């Protein structure tokens, strides 16, 4: 049976859009308090590019580089992430980033650190509509708690401009901090009690 699009709303298309939007929901798992964008012209603008897939066309929110064409994002997650895909949306001109380099689990990366070998490098195409997905090598991005994204160059402009970055994958809650605290308390308490018992005896003898 043919799939017709009448003047009314297409339910099937709406469901497909909702499913695709949900797939790009890792922006919800970013620790925004610690998110960094180095060389952003306007402070805090780097964080605005991580938003719902349905809002990627909002051209009022973007990040532009300052001193040169480089941008570096340090993205901490609230748990462990399996990163499967990335979308990078910019202008259809020279300001669009031309290359993307991904690093995993190197918190507080600086531009000096980008001399290291990345986990994966992508040659980007201009994507003004946010339609191109770049698939990651999942084996290399299966346990990511911190992602760094380095954009070293664009298509010839003095500055780089990005409107939207989409991150697709799976998220797992991290428990390691709670376990560490419990172990510490269990091992520390008996020692405290022993000291309390020994100390009064010592004072009594002297």
PDB file of C-alpha atoms in Angstrom:
ATOM      1  CA  UNK A   1       0.000   0.000   0.000  1.00  0.00           C
ATOM      2  CA  UNK A   2       1.364   3.400  -0.962  1.00  0.00           C
ATOM      3  CA  UNK A   3       2.256   5.808   1.800  1.00  0.00           C
ATOM      4  CA  UNK A   4       0.443   9.059   1.007  1.00  0.00           C
ATOM      5  CA  UNK A   5       1.060  12.452   2.570  1.00  0.00           C
ATOM      6  CA  UNK A   6      -2.204  14.356   2.784  1.00  0.00           C
ATOM      7  CA  UNK A   7      -2.756  17.875   4.086  1.00  0.00           C
ATOM      8  CA  UNK A   8      -3.122  16.440   7.585  1.00  0.00           C
ATOM      9  CA  UNK A   9      -0.295  15.449   9.876  1.00  0.00           C
ATOM     10  CA  UNK A  10       1.635  12.297   8.966  1.00  0.00           C
ATOM     11  CA  UNK A  11       1.707  10.042  12.044  1.00  0.00           C
ATOM     12  CA  UNK A  12       4.396   7.765  10.658  1.00  0.00           C
ATOM     13  CA  UNK A  13       6.749  10.649   9.945  1.00  0.00           C
ATOM     14  CA  UNK A  14       6.107  12.075  13.405  1.00  0.00           C
ATOM     15  CA  UNK A  15       7.002   8.769  15.025  1.00  0.00           C
ATOM     16  CA  UNK A  16      10.176   8.475  12.947  1.00  0.00           C
ATOM     17  CA  UNK A  17      11.222  11.994  13.934  1.00  0.00           C
ATOM     18  CA  UNK A  18      10.548  11.270  17.608  1.00  0.00           C
ATOM     19  CA  UNK A  19      12.613   8.084  17.459  1.00  0.00           C
ATOM     20  CA  UNK A  20      15.483   9.847  15.748  1.00  0.00           C
ATOM     21  CA  UNK A  21      15.342  12.687  18.239  1.00  0.00           C
ATOM     22  CA  UNK A  22      15.489  10.214  21.149  1.00  0.00           C
ATOM     23  CA  UNK A  23      18.530   8.525  19.595  1.00  0.00           C
ATOM     24  CA  UNK A  24      20.427  11.813  19.792  1.00  0.00           C
ATOM     25  CA  UNK A  25      19.671  12.325  23.482  1.00  0.00           C
ATOM     26  CA  UNK A  26      23.179  12.110  24.954  1.00  0.00           C
ATOM     27  CA  UNK A  27      23.174  15.889  25.421  1.00  0.00           C
ATOM     28  CA  UNK A  28      21.005  15.167  28.486  1.00  0.00           C
ATOM     29  CA  UNK A  29      23.886  13.176  29.994  1.00  0.00           C
ATOM     30  CA  UNK A  30      26.467  15.968  29.801  1.00  0.00           C
ATOM     31  CA  UNK A  31      27.702  17.450  33.085  1.00  0.00           C
ATOM     32  CA  UNK A  32      27.087  21.035  31.987  1.00  0.00           C
ATOM     33  CA  UNK A  33      28.649  22.524  35.124  1.00  0.00           C
ATOM     34  CA  UNK A  34      32.044  21.224  33.987  1.00  0.00           C
ATOM     35  CA  UNK A  35      31.605  21.505  30.212  1.00  0.00           C
ATOM     36  CA  UNK A  36      34.356  23.587  28.576  1.00  0.00           C
ATOM     37  CA  UNK A  37      34.845  25.123  25.155  1.00  0.00           C
ATOM     38  CA  UNK A  38      38.304  26.563  24.549  1.00  0.00           C
ATOM     39  CA  UNK A  39      38.753  29.552  22.205  1.00  0.00           C
ATOM     40  CA  UNK A  40      35.042  30.420  22.157  1.00  0.00           C
ATOM     41  CA  UNK A  41      34.427  34.078  21.315  1.00  0.00           C
ATOM     42  CA  UNK A  42      31.474  34.439  23.678  1.00  0.00           C
ATOM     43  CA  UNK A  43      31.764  32.769  27.074  1.00  0.00           C
ATOM     44  CA  UNK A  44      29.300  29.930  27.569  1.00  0.00           C
ATOM     45  CA  UNK A  45      28.292  29.787  23.902  1.00  0.00           C
ATOM     46  CA  UNK A  46      29.935  26.384  23.392  1.00  0.00           C
ATOM     47  CA  UNK A  47      27.405  24.736  25.710  1.00  0.00           C
ATOM     48  CA  UNK A  48      24.464  25.958  23.603  1.00  0.00           C
ATOM     49  CA  UNK A  49      25.287  23.694  20.631  1.00  0.00           C
ATOM     50  CA  UNK A  50      24.398  20.605  22.692  1.00  0.00           C
ATOM     51  CA  UNK A  51      20.607  20.630  22.591  1.00  0.00           C
ATOM     52  CA  UNK A  52      17.659  18.523  21.343  1.00  0.00           C
ATOM     53  CA  UNK A  53      17.919  17.188  17.787  1.00  0.00           C
ATOM     54  CA  UNK A  54      14.589  18.858  16.978  1.00  0.00           C
ATOM     55  CA  UNK A  55      16.081  22.267  17.868  1.00  0.00           C
ATOM     56  CA  UNK A  56      19.217  21.950  15.744  1.00  0.00           C
ATOM     57  CA  UNK A  57      17.837  24.473  13.254  1.00  0.00           C
ATOM     58  CA  UNK A  58      17.796  27.294  15.827  1.00  0.00           C
ATOM     59  CA  UNK A  59      20.345  29.669  14.277  1.00  0.00           C
ATOM     60  CA  UNK A  60      20.294  32.033  17.250  1.00  0.00           C
ATOM     61  CA  UNK A  61      22.412  29.563  19.237  1.00  0.00           C
ATOM     62  CA  UNK A  62      25.946  28.904  18.032  1.00  0.00           C
ATOM     63  CA  UNK A  63      29.594  29.005  19.026  1.00  0.00           C
ATOM     64  CA  UNK A  64      32.239  30.916  17.083  1.00  0.00           C
ATOM     65  CA  UNK A  65      35.979  30.671  17.578  1.00  0.00           C
ATOM     66  CA  UNK A  66      37.929  33.709  18.727  1.00  0.00           C
ATOM     67  CA  UNK A  67      41.659  34.030  17.983  1.00  0.00           C
ATOM     68  CA  UNK A  68      41.826  31.550  15.088  1.00  0.00           C
ATOM     69  CA  UNK A  69      39.798  28.734  13.547  1.00  0.00           C
ATOM     70  CA  UNK A  70      40.393  26.135  16.300  1.00  0.00           C
ATOM     71  CA  UNK A  71      37.793  24.970  18.812  1.00  0.00           C
ATOM     72  CA  UNK A  72      38.214  22.402  21.571  1.00  0.00           C
ATOM     73  CA  UNK A  73      35.326  20.964  23.607  1.00  0.00           C
ATOM     74  CA  UNK A  74      35.853  19.133  26.912  1.00  0.00           C
ATOM     75  CA  UNK A  75      32.646  17.178  27.553  1.00  0.00           C
ATOM     76  CA  UNK A  76      32.271  15.306  30.863  1.00  0.00           C
ATOM     77  CA  UNK A  77      29.348  12.898  31.179  1.00  0.00           C
ATOM     78  CA  UNK A  78      27.326  12.025  34.263  1.00  0.00           C
ATOM     79  CA  UNK A  79      28.013   8.323  33.707  1.00  0.00           C
ATOM     80  CA  UNK A  80      29.601   5.950  31.217  1.00  0.00           C
ATOM     81  CA  UNK A  81      28.764   6.428  27.541  1.00  0.00           C
ATOM     82  CA  UNK A  82      28.993   4.207  24.482  1.00  0.00           C
ATOM     83  CA  UNK A  83      29.344   6.775  21.693  1.00  0.00           C
ATOM     84  CA  UNK A  84      27.970   5.622  18.345  1.00  0.00           C
ATOM     85  CA  UNK A  85      27.591   8.702  16.182  1.00  0.00           C
ATOM     86  CA  UNK A  86      28.185  12.447  15.840  1.00  0.00           C
ATOM     87  CA  UNK A  87      26.495  15.243  13.855  1.00  0.00           C
ATOM     88  CA  UNK A  88      28.253  18.578  13.286  1.00  0.00           C
ATOM     89  CA  UNK A  89      26.147  21.374  11.799  1.00  0.00           C
ATOM     90  CA  UNK A  90      27.531  24.696  10.569  1.00  0.00           C
ATOM     91  CA  UNK A  91      27.135  27.292   7.849  1.00  0.00           C
ATOM     92  CA  UNK A  92      27.362  26.414   4.156  1.00  0.00           C
ATOM     93  CA  UNK A  93      30.523  28.492   3.845  1.00  0.00           C
ATOM     94  CA  UNK A  94      34.168  28.683   4.927  1.00  0.00           C
ATOM     95  CA  UNK A  95      33.342  28.873   8.655  1.00  0.00           C
ATOM     96  CA  UNK A  96      32.154  25.241   8.729  1.00  0.00           C
ATOM     97  CA  UNK A  97      34.680  22.944  10.446  1.00  0.00           C
ATOM     98  CA  UNK A  98      36.555  20.713   8.002  1.00  0.00           C
ATOM     99  CA  UNK A  99      38.035  18.208  10.455  1.00  0.00           C
ATOM    100  CA  UNK A 100      37.016  16.641  13.765  1.00  0.00           C
ATOM    101  CA  UNK A 101      39.335  14.753  16.122  1.00  0.00           C
ATOM    102  CA  UNK A 102      37.897  12.760  19.038  1.00  0.00           C
ATOM    103  CA  UNK A 103      39.725  11.927  22.286  1.00  0.00           C
ATOM    104  CA  UNK A 104      38.350   9.819  25.139  1.00  0.00           C
ATOM    105  CA  UNK A 105      38.862  10.083  28.900  1.00  0.00           C
ATOM    106  CA  UNK A 106      41.429  12.916  28.966  1.00  0.00           C
ATOM    107  CA  UNK A 107      39.826  15.503  31.304  1.00  0.00           C
ATOM    108  CA  UNK A 108      40.808  19.180  31.031  1.00  0.00           C
ATOM    109  CA  UNK A 109      42.468  18.838  27.620  1.00  0.00           C
ATOM    110  CA  UNK A 110      44.303  21.914  26.349  1.00  0.00           C
ATOM    111  CA  UNK A 111      45.370  22.785  22.826  1.00  0.00           C
ATOM    112  CA  UNK A 112      48.856  21.522  23.729  1.00  0.00           C
ATOM    113  CA  UNK A 113      47.343  18.097  24.455  1.00  0.00           C
ATOM    114  CA  UNK A 114      45.868  17.872  20.955  1.00  0.00           C
ATOM    115  CA  UNK A 115      49.306  16.862  19.673  1.00  0.00           C
ATOM    116  CA  UNK A 116      48.419  13.387  20.990  1.00  0.00           C
ATOM    117  CA  UNK A 117      47.036  10.740  18.671  1.00  0.00           C
ATOM    118  CA  UNK A 118      43.205  10.915  18.698  1.00  0.00           C
ATOM    119  CA  UNK A 119      40.974   7.869  18.977  1.00  0.00           C
ATOM    120  CA  UNK A 120      39.392   8.789  15.643  1.00  0.00           C
ATOM    121  CA  UNK A 121      39.643  11.568  13.043  1.00  0.00           C
ATOM    122  CA  UNK A 122      36.926  12.618  10.598  1.00  0.00           C
ATOM    123  CA  UNK A 123      37.065  14.727   7.449  1.00  0.00           C
ATOM    124  CA  UNK A 124      33.864  16.761   7.595  1.00  0.00           C
ATOM    125  CA  UNK A 125      31.569  17.921   4.824  1.00  0.00           C
ATOM    126  CA  UNK A 126      29.566  21.124   4.993  1.00  0.00           C
ATOM    127  CA  UNK A 127      26.285  20.276   6.701  1.00  0.00           C
ATOM    128  CA  UNK A 128      24.024  23.330   7.121  1.00  0.00           C
ATOM    129  CA  UNK A 129      20.934  21.180   7.885  1.00  0.00           C
ATOM    130  CA  UNK A 130      22.395  18.738  10.416  1.00  0.00           C
ATOM    131  CA  UNK A 131      21.774  15.657   8.285  1.00  0.00           C
ATOM    132  CA  UNK A 132      25.180  13.950   8.097  1.00  0.00           C
ATOM    133  CA  UNK A 133      26.022  11.344  10.721  1.00  0.00           C
ATOM    134  CA  UNK A 134      29.617  10.309  11.396  1.00  0.00           C
ATOM    135  CA  UNK A 135      29.791   6.806  12.884  1.00  0.00           C
ATOM    136  CA  UNK A 136      32.434   6.145  15.505  1.00  0.00           C
ATOM    137  CA  UNK A 137      34.517   3.016  16.005  1.00  0.00           C
ATOM    138  CA  UNK A 138      32.342   1.795  18.865  1.00  0.00           C
ATOM    139  CA  UNK A 139      35.044  -0.488  20.324  1.00  0.00           C
ATOM    140  CA  UNK A 140      37.131   2.634  21.015  1.00  0.00           C
ATOM    141  CA  UNK A 141      34.232   4.598  22.505  1.00  0.00           C
ATOM    142  CA  UNK A 142      32.471   1.938  24.596  1.00  0.00           C
ATOM    143  CA  UNK A 143      33.413   3.293  28.045  1.00  0.00           C
ATOM    144  CA  UNK A 144      33.607   7.070  27.769  1.00  0.00           C
ATOM    145  CA  UNK A 145      33.167   9.301  30.809  1.00  0.00           C
ATOM    146  CA  UNK A 146      34.866  12.300  29.177  1.00  0.00           C
ATOM    147  CA  UNK A 147      34.894  13.214  25.481  1.00  0.00           C
ATOM    148  CA  UNK A 148      37.118  15.853  23.891  1.00  0.00           C
ATOM    149  CA  UNK A 149      36.279  17.163  20.429  1.00  0.00           C
ATOM    150  CA  UNK A 150      38.972  19.098  18.576  1.00  0.00           C
ATOM    151  CA  UNK A 151      38.148  21.070  15.438  1.00  0.00           C
ATOM    152  CA  UNK A 152      41.586  22.133  14.106  1.00  0.00           C
ATOM    153  CA  UNK A 153      40.542  23.761  10.824  1.00  0.00           C
ATOM    154  CA  UNK A 154      37.647  24.905   8.667  1.00  0.00           C
ATOM    155  CA  UNK A 155      37.030  25.529   4.958  1.00  0.00           C
ATOM    156  CA  UNK A 156      39.142  28.680   4.745  1.00  0.00           C
ATOM    157  CA  UNK A 157      37.533  31.325   6.946  1.00  0.00           C
ATOM    158  CA  UNK A 158      39.322  33.170   9.769  1.00  0.00           C
ATOM    159  CA  UNK A 159      36.943  31.773  12.390  1.00  0.00           C
ATOM    160  CA  UNK A 160      34.917  28.577  12.819  1.00  0.00           C
ATOM    161  CA  UNK A 161      31.190  28.553  13.564  1.00  0.00           C
ATOM    162  CA  UNK A 162      29.140  25.586  14.840  1.00  0.00           C
ATOM    163  CA  UNK A 163      25.367  25.632  15.378  1.00  0.00           C
ATOM    164  CA  UNK A 164      24.722  22.123  16.616  1.00  0.00           C
ATOM    165  CA  UNK A 165      26.603  19.020  17.755  1.00  0.00           C
ATOM    166  CA  UNK A 166      24.603  15.825  18.110  1.00  0.00           C
ATOM    167  CA  UNK A 167      25.856  12.849  20.124  1.00  0.00           C
ATOM    168  CA  UNK A 168      24.242   9.426  19.693  1.00  0.00           C
ATOM    169  CA  UNK A 169      24.821   6.431  21.929  1.00  0.00           C
ATOM    170  CA  UNK A 170      24.036   4.662  25.176  1.00  0.00           C
ATOM    171  CA  UNK A 171      24.467   5.888  28.760  1.00  0.00           C
ATOM    172  CA  UNK A 172      25.052   3.879  31.924  1.00  0.00           C
ATOM    173  CA  UNK A 173      24.931   5.278  35.448  1.00  0.00           C
ATOM    174  CA  UNK A 174      28.245   5.334  37.295  1.00  0.00           C
ATOM    175  CA  UNK A 175      28.425   3.784  40.785  1.00  0.00           C
ATOM    176  CA  UNK A 176      32.147   3.835  41.500  1.00  0.00           C
ATOM    177  CA  UNK A 177      32.101   6.910  43.806  1.00  0.00           C
ATOM    178  CA  UNK A 178      29.462   5.443  46.129  1.00  0.00           C
ATOM    179  CA  UNK A 179      31.367   2.140  46.412  1.00  0.00           C
ATOM    180  CA  UNK A 180      34.579   3.962  47.327  1.00  0.00           C
ATOM    181  CA  UNK A 181      32.860   5.914  50.112  1.00  0.00           C
ATOM    182  CA  UNK A 182      31.281   2.772  51.617  1.00  0.00           C
ATOM    183  CA  UNK A 183      34.588   0.910  51.650  1.00  0.00           C
ATOM    184  CA  UNK A 184      36.345   3.824  53.298  1.00  0.00           C
ATOM    185  CA  UNK A 185      33.806   4.044  56.120  1.00  0.00           C
ATOM    186  CA  UNK A 186      33.802   0.291  56.745  1.00  0.00           C
ATOM    187  CA  UNK A 187      37.588   0.151  57.122  1.00  0.00           C
ATOM    188  CA  UNK A 188      37.962   3.388  59.098  1.00  0.00           C
ATOM    189  CA  UNK A 189      35.389   2.890  61.860  1.00  0.00           C
ATOM    190  CA  UNK A 190      36.988  -0.121  63.671  1.00  0.00           C
ATOM    191  CA  UNK A 191      40.298   1.726  63.933  1.00  0.00           C
ATOM    192  CA  UNK A 192      38.564   4.719  65.504  1.00  0.00           C
ATOM    193  CA  UNK A 193      36.969   2.530  68.178  1.00  0.00           C
ATOM    194  CA  UNK A 194      40.310   0.914  69.080  1.00  0.00           C
ATOM    195  CA  UNK A 195      41.933   4.288  69.621  1.00  0.00           C
ATOM    196  CA  UNK A 196      39.116   5.329  71.958  1.00  0.00           C
ATOM    197  CA  UNK A 197      39.651   2.220  74.113  1.00  0.00           C
ATOM    198  CA  UNK A 198      43.450   2.521  74.343  1.00  0.00           C
ATOM    199  CA  UNK A 199      43.673   6.239  75.023  1.00  0.00           C
ATOM    200  CA  UNK A 200      41.924   6.309  78.480  1.00  0.00           C
ATOM    201  CA  UNK A 201      44.133   3.452  79.772  1.00  0.00           C
ATOM    202  CA  UNK A 202      47.276   5.329  78.791  1.00  0.00           C
ATOM    203  CA  UNK A 203      46.195   8.434  80.691  1.00  0.00           C
ATOM    204  CA  UNK A 204      45.245   6.380  83.754  1.00  0.00           C
ATOM    205  CA  UNK A 205      48.747   4.824  84.054  1.00  0.00           C
ATOM    206  CA  UNK A 206      50.570   8.148  83.710  1.00  0.00           C
TER     207      UNK A 206
END
